[in-house]
Short mmCIF file of C-alpha atoms in Angstrom, two decimals:
data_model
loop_
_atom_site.label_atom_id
_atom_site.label_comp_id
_atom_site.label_asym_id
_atom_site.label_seq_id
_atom_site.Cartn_x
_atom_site.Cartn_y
_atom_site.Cartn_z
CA UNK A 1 38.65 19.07 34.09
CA UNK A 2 40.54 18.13 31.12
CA UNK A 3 43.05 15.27 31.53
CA UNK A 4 46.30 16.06 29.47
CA UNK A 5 49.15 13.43 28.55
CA UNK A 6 52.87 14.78 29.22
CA UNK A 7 55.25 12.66 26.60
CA UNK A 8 58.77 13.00 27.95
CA UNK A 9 62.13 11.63 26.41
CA UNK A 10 64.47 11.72 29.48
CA UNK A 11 65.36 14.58 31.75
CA UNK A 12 67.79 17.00 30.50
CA UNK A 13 68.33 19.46 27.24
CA UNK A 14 71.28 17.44 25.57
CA UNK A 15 69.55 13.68 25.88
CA UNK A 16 66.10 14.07 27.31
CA UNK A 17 63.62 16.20 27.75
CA UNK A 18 64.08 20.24 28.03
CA UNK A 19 63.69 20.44 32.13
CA UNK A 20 62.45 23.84 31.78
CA UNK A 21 59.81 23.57 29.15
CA UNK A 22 58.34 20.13 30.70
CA UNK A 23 57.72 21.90 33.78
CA UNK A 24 56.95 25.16 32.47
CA UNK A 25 54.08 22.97 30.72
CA UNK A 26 53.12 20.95 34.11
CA UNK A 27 52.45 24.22 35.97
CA UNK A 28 50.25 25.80 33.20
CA UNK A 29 47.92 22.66 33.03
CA UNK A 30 47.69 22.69 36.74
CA UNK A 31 47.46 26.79 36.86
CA UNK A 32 44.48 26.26 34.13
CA UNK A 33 42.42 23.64 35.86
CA UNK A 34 44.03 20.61 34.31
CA UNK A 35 45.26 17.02 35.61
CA UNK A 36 48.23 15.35 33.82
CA UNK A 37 49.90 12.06 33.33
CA UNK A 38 53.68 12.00 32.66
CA UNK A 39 54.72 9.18 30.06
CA UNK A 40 57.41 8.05 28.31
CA UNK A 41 58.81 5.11 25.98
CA UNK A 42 60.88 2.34 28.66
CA UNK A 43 63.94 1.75 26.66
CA UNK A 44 67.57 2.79 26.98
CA UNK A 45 68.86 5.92 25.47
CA UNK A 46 72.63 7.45 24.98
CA UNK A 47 72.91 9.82 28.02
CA UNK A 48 75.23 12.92 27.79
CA UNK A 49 77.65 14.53 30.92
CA UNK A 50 75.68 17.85 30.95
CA UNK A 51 78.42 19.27 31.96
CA UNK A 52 81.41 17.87 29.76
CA UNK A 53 78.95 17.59 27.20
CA UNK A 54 80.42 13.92 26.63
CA UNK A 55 78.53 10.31 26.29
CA UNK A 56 78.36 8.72 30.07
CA UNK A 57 79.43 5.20 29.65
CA UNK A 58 76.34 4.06 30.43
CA UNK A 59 72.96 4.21 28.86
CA UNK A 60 70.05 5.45 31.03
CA UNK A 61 66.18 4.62 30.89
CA UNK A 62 64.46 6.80 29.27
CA UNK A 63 60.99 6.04 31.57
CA UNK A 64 63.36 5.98 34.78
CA UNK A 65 65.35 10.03 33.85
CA UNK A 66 61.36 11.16 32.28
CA UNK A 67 60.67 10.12 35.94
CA UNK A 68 63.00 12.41 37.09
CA UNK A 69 60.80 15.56 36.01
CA UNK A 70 57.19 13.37 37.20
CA UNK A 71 58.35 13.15 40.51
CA UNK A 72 58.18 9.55 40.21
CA UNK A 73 54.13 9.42 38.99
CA UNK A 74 55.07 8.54 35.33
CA UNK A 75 53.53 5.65 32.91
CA UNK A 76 54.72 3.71 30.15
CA UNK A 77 54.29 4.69 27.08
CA UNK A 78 53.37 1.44 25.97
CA UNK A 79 50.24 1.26 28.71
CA UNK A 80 48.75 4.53 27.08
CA UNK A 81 46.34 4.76 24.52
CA UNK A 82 45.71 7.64 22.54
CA UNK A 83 41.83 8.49 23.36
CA UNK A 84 42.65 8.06 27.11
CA UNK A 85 43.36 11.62 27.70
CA UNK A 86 41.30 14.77 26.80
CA UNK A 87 44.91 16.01 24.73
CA UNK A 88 48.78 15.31 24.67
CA UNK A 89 51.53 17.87 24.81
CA UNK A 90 55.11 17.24 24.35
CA UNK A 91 58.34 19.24 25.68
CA UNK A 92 61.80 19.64 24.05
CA UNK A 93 64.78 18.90 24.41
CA UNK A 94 67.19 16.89 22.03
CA UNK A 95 65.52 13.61 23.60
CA UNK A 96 62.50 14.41 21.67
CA UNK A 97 64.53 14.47 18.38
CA UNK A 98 66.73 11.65 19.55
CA UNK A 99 64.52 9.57 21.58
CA UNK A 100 61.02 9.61 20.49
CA UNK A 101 62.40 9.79 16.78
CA UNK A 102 65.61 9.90 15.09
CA UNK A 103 65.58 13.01 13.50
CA UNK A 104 68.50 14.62 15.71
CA UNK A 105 70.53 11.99 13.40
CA UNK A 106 68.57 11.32 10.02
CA UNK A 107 66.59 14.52 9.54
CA UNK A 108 63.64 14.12 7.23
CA UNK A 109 64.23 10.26 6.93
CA UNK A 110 63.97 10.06 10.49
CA UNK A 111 62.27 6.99 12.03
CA UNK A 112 59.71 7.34 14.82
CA UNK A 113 59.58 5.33 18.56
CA UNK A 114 56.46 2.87 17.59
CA UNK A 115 54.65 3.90 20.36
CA UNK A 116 54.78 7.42 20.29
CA UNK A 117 53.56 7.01 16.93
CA UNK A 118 50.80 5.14 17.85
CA UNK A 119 50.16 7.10 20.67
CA UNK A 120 49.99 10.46 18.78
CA UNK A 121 47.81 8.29 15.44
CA UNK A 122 45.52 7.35 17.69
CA UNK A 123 44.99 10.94 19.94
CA UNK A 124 44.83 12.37 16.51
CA UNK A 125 42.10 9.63 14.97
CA UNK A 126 39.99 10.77 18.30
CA UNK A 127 40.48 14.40 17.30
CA UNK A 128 42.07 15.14 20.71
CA UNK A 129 44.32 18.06 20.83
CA UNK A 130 48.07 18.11 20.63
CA UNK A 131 50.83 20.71 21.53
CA UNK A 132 54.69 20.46 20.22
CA UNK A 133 56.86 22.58 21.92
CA UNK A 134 60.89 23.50 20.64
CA UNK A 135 62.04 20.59 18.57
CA UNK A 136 59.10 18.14 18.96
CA UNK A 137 57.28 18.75 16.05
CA UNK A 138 59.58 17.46 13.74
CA UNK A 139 57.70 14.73 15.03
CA UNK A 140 54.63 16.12 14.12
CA UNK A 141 55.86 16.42 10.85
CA UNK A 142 57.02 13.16 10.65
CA UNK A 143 53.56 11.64 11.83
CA UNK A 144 51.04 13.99 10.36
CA UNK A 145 53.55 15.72 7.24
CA UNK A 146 50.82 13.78 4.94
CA UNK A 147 48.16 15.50 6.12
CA UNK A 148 49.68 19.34 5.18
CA UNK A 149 49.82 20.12 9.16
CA UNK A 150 50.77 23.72 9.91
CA UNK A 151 53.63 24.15 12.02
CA UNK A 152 56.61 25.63 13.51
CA UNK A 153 60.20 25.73 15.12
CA UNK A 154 60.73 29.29 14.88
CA UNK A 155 62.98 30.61 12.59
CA UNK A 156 65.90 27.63 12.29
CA UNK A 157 65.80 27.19 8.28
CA UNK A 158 67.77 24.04 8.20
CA UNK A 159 65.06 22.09 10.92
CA UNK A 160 62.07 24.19 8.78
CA UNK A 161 63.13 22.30 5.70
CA UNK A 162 63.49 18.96 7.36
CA UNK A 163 59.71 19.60 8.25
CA UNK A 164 58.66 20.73 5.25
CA UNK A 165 60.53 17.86 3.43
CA UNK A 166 58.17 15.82 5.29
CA UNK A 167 55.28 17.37 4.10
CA UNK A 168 54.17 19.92 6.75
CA UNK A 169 53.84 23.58 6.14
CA UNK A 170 56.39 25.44 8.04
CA UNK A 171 55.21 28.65 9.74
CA UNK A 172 57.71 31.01 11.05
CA UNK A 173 57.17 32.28 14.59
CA UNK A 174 58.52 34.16 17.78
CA UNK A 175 59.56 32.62 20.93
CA UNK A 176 55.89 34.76 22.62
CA UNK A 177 53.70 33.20 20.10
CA UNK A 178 52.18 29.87 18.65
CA UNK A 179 51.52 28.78 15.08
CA UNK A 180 47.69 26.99 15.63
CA UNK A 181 46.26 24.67 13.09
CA UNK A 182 42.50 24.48 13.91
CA UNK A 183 41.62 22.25 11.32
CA UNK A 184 44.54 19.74 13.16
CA UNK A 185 44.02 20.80 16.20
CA UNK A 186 47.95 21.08 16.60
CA UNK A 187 49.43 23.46 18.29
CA UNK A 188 53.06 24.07 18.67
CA UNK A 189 55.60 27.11 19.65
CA UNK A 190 59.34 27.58 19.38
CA UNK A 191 60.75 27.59 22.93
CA UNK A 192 63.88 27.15 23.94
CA UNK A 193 64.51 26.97 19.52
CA UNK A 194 64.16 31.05 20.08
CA UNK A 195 63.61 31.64 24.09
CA UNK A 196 66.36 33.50 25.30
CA UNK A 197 65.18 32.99 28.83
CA UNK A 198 62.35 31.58 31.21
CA UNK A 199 59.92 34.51 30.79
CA UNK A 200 60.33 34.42 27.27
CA UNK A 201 59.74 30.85 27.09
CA UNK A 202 57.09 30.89 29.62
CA UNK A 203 54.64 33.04 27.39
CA UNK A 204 54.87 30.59 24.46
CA UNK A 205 54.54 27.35 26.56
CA UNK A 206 51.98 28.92 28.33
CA UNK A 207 49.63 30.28 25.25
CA UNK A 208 50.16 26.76 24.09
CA UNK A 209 48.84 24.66 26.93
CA UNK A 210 46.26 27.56 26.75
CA UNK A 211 45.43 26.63 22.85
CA UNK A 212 45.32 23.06 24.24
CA UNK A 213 43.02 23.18 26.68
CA UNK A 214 40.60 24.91 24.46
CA UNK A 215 39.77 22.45 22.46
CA UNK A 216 39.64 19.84 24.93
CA UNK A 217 37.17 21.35 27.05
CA UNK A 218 35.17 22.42 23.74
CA UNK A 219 35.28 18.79 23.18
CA UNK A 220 34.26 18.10 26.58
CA UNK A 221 31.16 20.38 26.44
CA UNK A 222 30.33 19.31 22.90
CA UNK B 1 69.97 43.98 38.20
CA UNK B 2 70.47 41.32 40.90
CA UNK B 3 72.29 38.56 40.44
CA UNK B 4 71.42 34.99 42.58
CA UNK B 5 73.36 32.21 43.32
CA UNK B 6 71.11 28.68 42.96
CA UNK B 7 72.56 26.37 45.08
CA UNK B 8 71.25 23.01 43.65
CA UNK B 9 72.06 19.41 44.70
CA UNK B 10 71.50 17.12 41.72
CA UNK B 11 68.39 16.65 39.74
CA UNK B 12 65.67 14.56 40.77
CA UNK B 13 63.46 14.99 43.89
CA UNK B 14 64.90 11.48 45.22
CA UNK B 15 68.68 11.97 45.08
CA UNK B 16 68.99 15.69 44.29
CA UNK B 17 67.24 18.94 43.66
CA UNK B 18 63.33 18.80 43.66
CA UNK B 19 62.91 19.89 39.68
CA UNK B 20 60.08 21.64 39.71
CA UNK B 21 60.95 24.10 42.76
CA UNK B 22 64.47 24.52 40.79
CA UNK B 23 62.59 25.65 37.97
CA UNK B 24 60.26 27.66 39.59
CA UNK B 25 62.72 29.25 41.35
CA UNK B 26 64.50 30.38 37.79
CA UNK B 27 61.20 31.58 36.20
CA UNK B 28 60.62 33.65 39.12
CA UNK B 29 64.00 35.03 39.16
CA UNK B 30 63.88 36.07 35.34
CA UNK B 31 59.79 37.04 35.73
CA UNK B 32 61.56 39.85 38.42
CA UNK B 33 64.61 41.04 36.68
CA UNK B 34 67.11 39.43 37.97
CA UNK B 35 69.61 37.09 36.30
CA UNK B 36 70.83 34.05 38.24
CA UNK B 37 74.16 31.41 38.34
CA UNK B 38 73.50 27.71 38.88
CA UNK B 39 75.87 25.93 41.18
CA UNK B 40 76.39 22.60 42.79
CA UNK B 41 79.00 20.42 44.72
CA UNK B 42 81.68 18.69 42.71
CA UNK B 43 81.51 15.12 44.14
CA UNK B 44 79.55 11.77 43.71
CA UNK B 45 76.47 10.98 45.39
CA UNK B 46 74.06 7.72 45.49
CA UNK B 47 71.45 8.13 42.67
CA UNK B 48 67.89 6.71 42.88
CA UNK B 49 65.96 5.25 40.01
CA UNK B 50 62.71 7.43 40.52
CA UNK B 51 60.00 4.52 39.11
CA UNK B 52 61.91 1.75 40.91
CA UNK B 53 62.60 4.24 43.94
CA UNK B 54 65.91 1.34 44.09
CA UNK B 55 69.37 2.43 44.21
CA UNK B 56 71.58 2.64 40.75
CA UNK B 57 74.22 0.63 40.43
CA UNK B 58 76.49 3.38 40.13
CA UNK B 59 76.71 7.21 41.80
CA UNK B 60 76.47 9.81 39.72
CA UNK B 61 78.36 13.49 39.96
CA UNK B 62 75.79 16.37 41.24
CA UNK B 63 77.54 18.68 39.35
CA UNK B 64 76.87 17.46 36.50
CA UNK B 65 73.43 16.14 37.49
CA UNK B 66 72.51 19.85 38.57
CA UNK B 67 73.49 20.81 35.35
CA UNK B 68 70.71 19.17 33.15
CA UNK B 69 68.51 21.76 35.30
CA UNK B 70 71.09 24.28 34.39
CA UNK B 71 71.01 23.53 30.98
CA UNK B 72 74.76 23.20 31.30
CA UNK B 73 75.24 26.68 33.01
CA UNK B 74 76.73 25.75 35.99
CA UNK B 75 79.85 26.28 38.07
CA UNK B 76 81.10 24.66 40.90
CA UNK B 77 80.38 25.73 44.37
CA UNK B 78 84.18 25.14 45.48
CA UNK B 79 84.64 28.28 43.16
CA UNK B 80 82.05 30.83 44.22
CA UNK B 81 82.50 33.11 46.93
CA UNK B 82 79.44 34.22 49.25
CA UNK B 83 80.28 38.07 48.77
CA UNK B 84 80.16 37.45 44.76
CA UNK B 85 76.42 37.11 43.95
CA UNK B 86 73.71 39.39 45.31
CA UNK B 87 71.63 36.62 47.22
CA UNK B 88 71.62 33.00 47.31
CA UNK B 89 68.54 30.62 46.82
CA UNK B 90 68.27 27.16 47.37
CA UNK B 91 65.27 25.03 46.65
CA UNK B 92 64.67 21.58 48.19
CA UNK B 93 64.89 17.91 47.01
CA UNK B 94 66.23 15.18 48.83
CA UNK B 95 69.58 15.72 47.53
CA UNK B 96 69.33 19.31 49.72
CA UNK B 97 69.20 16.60 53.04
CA UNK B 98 71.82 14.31 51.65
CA UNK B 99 74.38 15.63 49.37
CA UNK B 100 74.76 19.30 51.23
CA UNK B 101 73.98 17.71 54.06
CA UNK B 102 73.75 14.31 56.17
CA UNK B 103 70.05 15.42 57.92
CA UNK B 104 68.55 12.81 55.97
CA UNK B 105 70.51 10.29 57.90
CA UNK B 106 72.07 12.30 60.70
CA UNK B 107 68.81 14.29 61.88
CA UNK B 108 70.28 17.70 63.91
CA UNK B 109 73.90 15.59 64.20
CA UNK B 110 74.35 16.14 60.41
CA UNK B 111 77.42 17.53 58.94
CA UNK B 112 77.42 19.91 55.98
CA UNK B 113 78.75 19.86 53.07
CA UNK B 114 81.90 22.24 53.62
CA UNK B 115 81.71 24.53 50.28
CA UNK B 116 78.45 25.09 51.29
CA UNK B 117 78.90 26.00 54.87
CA UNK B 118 81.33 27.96 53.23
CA UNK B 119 79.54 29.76 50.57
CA UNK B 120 76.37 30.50 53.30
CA UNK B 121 78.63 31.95 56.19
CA UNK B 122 80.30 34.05 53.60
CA UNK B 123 77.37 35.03 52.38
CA UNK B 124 75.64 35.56 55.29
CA UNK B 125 78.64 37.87 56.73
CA UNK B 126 78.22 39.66 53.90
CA UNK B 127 74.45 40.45 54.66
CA UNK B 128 73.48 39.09 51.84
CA UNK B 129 69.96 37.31 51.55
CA UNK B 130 69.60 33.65 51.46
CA UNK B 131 66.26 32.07 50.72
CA UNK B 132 65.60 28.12 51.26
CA UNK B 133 62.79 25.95 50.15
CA UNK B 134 61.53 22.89 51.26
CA UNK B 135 63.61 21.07 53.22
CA UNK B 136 66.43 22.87 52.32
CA UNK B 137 65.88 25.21 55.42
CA UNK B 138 67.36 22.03 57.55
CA UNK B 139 70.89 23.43 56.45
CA UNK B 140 69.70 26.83 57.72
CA UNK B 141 69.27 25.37 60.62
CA UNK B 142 72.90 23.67 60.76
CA UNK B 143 74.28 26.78 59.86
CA UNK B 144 72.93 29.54 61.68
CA UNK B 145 71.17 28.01 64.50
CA UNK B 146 73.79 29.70 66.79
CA UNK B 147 72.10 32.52 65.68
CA UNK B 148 68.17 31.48 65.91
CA UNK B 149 67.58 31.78 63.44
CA UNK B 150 63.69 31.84 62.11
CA UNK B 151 63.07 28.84 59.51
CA UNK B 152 59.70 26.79 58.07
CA UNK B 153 59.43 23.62 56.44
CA UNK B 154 55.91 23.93 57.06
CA UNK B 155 54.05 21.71 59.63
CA UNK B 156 56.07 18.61 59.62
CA UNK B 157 56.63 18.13 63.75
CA UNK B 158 59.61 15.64 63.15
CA UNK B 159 61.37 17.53 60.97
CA UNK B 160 61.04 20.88 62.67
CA UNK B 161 61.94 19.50 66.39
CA UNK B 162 65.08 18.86 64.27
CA UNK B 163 65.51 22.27 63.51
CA UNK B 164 64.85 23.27 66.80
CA UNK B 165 67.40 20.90 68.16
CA UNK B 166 70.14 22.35 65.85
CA UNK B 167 68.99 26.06 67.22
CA UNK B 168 66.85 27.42 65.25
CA UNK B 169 62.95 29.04 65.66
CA UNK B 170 60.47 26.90 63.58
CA UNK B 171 57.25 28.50 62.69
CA UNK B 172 55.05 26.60 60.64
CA UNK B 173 53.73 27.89 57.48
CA UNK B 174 51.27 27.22 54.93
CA UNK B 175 52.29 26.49 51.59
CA UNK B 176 51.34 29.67 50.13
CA UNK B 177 53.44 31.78 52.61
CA UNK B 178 57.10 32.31 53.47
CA UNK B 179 58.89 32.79 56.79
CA UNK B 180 61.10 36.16 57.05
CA UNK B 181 63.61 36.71 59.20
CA UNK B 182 64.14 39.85 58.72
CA UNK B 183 67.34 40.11 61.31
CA UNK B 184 69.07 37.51 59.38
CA UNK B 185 67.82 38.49 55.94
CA UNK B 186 66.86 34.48 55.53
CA UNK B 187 63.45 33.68 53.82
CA UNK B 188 62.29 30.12 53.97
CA UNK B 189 58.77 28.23 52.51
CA UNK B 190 57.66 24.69 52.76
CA UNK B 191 57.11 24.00 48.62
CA UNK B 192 56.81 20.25 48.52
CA UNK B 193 56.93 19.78 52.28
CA UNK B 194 53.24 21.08 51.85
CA UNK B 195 52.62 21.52 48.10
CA UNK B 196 49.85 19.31 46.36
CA UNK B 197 50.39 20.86 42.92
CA UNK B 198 52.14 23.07 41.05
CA UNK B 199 49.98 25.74 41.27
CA UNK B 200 50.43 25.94 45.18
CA UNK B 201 54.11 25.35 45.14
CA UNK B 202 54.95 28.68 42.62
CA UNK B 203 52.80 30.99 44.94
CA UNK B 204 55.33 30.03 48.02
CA UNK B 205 58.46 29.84 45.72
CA UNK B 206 57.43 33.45 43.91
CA UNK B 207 56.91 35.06 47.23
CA UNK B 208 60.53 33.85 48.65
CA UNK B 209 61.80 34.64 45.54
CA UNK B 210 59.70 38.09 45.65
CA UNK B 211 61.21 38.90 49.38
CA UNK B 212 64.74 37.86 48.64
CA UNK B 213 64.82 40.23 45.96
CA UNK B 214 63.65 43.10 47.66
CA UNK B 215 66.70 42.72 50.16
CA UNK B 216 69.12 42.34 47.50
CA UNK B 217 68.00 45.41 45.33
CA UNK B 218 67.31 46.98 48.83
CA UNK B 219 71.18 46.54 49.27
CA UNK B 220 72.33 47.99 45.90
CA UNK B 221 70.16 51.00 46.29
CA UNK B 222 71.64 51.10 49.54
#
C-alpha cells in the first residue's frame, strides 16, 4: 500500500489550496488502495475574503487553513523528507502559486518555499513519483525546468510560457487528460486551469493519482 | 435538470462544514446531472485553529468561510426561498451543530438558526426533498420532529436519544447506507459520524445524493 504525500498551501481557491481538487485527490488515493499524509509549509500567508474577494486584515497559517482540508491530521512541511513517502502529489489553487512559490507575483523569476523545494529535490533524487495538478507545476518547472520536464497547465499561453521560460517543455492538454513524463516520473493535469465542473475535473485528478500510484507500486514490487 | 440548494456552515470540520462531505456532495451532484447553489448564514461564528484544535482570536463570517468551498459561488441563505431550488442538501461539520444550530451546546434544547428554519419549512411545505449528512440530521430533528420524522446519524446512542428527545425516529445506519423517509421526502446518512475514509464516506453521500435526486426529478416529471 503505497504511502502518498498531500502538499497543501492553505484552504481555499483565491489563497490556498483548490478545496475541490485536494479532496478530489484524497478520495482517489484512498479509492485506489493508498494512505496519505497532508503537509504543508507553517508560515503566514495573505488570506483573501472569498467572498468580497478582498485581503482579510489578518494573515492566516498556512499549516493551520491546509489543516482545514486534513481534518486536522496534517504535518509540517519542515518534518518531511522527501524519500519518506512512496510519491507526492500537489493540488491547486492560487496558494500553490502564491504560497509554495511566488510565481502568482514574479512569473518565471519566481522564488520557491525552501522546503517544498527540498521536499520535491529530494522525492525526485529517490525517483519517487510526483503529480501537479492546475497551477502547481509552475513549480515543477521552477524545480525541475533544468532537467527538460514535460508538462502542462492546459491551454493558458501566458502561464505555458512562464514554464517554458523556465526550461520545461509545455504540453498542451484537456481538462480529462494528463501530460506523463515517464522518464520524470511527473505527472500533472490541468484542473480547475480548464475544468468547467467537478466531473470534469474529477477524471483528470483521478487518471493522475492513477499515473501516480503506478509507479510507486512498480517501485514497490521492484 | 435539478437544481440543489447546499446549505453549508463554514469550512472546516471544527467550526463549519465537514470539507470533504461538502465536496463529495458537489461531485455527486454534477456526476448525476444536476447543477447546485452554495449557501450559508451571513453572521460571525467562533473559528477553531484545526492543528491547535484552540480557539482564534477572532470569529470569522461563515459566509464567507463557506465560500472557499464554493469557490466564491455562494449566496446568502437570508435570500433563498425553500420553493426556489429543487431539493436541499446539507452535509455535516461541526459548524452544522453550532452555527445553524446550538445542539452542540444545547443538546434537544437547541435553537436554530432562523433563515434556516426558514429555508427547511419552506422547503419542506413545498415537498421538496431535503437530504442531511452527518450530524446535520440533528436540525432535522429540531425541525420536523413534530412530524417524526425518520433520521440517522448512525450508531452514536448520545446523539440519537437527542434526536429522539426533539421528536424524531432514529434508526441507526451503517456508513454505506442512507435512511429514507419516504413520507417526508428527507434522506439522511451518518458520513463522518461513521466514516473511516474517504472511500466509505462517498458511498453514503452518493446514495443520499442518488435518492434525493430521484424525488426531485420525480417531481418535475410529475
Amino acid at each position: 500500500m503505497a504511502k502518498v504525500g498531500v502538499i497543501l498551501s492553505g484552504c481555499g481557491v483565491m489563497d490556498g489550496s483548490e478545496i475541490h481538487e485536494a479532496v478530489l485527490m484524497l478520495l482517489s488515493l484512498s479509492q485506489r488502495g493508498a494512505t496519505y499524509q497532508c503537509m504543508a509549509p507553517d508560515k503566514p500567508a495573505a488570506a483573501i475574503n472569498h467572498v468580497t474577494k478582498k485581503d482579510e486584515k489578518e494573515p492566516r497559517n498556512v499549516l493551520a487553513e491546509a489543516a482545514r482540508i486534513a481534518r486536522g491530521e496534517i504535518v509540517k512541511l519542515s518534518e518531511v523528507k522527501g524519500d519518506q513517502y512512496d510519491a507526492f502529489v500537489l493540488p491547486g489553487g492560487f496558494g500553490a502559486a502564491k504560497n509554495l512559490c511566488t510565481f502568482a507575483k514574479d512569473g518565471p523569476d519566481c522564488e520557491l518555499d525552501p522546503e517544498v523545494a527540498r521536499v520535491l529535490t529530494e522525492a525526485h533524487q529517490a525517483r519517487k513519483p510526483l503529480g501537479f495538478a492546475c497551477i502547481s507545476p509552475v513549480i515543477a518547472a521552477k524545480v525541475f525546468g533544468s532537467e527538460s520536464v514535460k508538462l502542462t497547465i492546459g491551454h493558458d499561453e501566458e502561464t505555458a510560457a512562464g514554464m517554458t521560460a523556465m526550461g520545461a517543455e509545455h504540453i498542451t492538454c484537456d481538462v480529462k487528460d494528463i501530460v506523463v513524463d515517464e522518464t520524470h516520473r511527473i505527472v500533472s493535469t490541468p484542473a480547475y486551469m480548464e475544468a468547467k465542473n467537478l466531473t470534469e475535473l474529477h477524471l483528470g485528478i483521478d487518471k493522475l493519482v492513477a499515473q501516480v500510484l503506478e509507479w510507486a507500486e512498480g517501485e514497490e514490487l521492484a
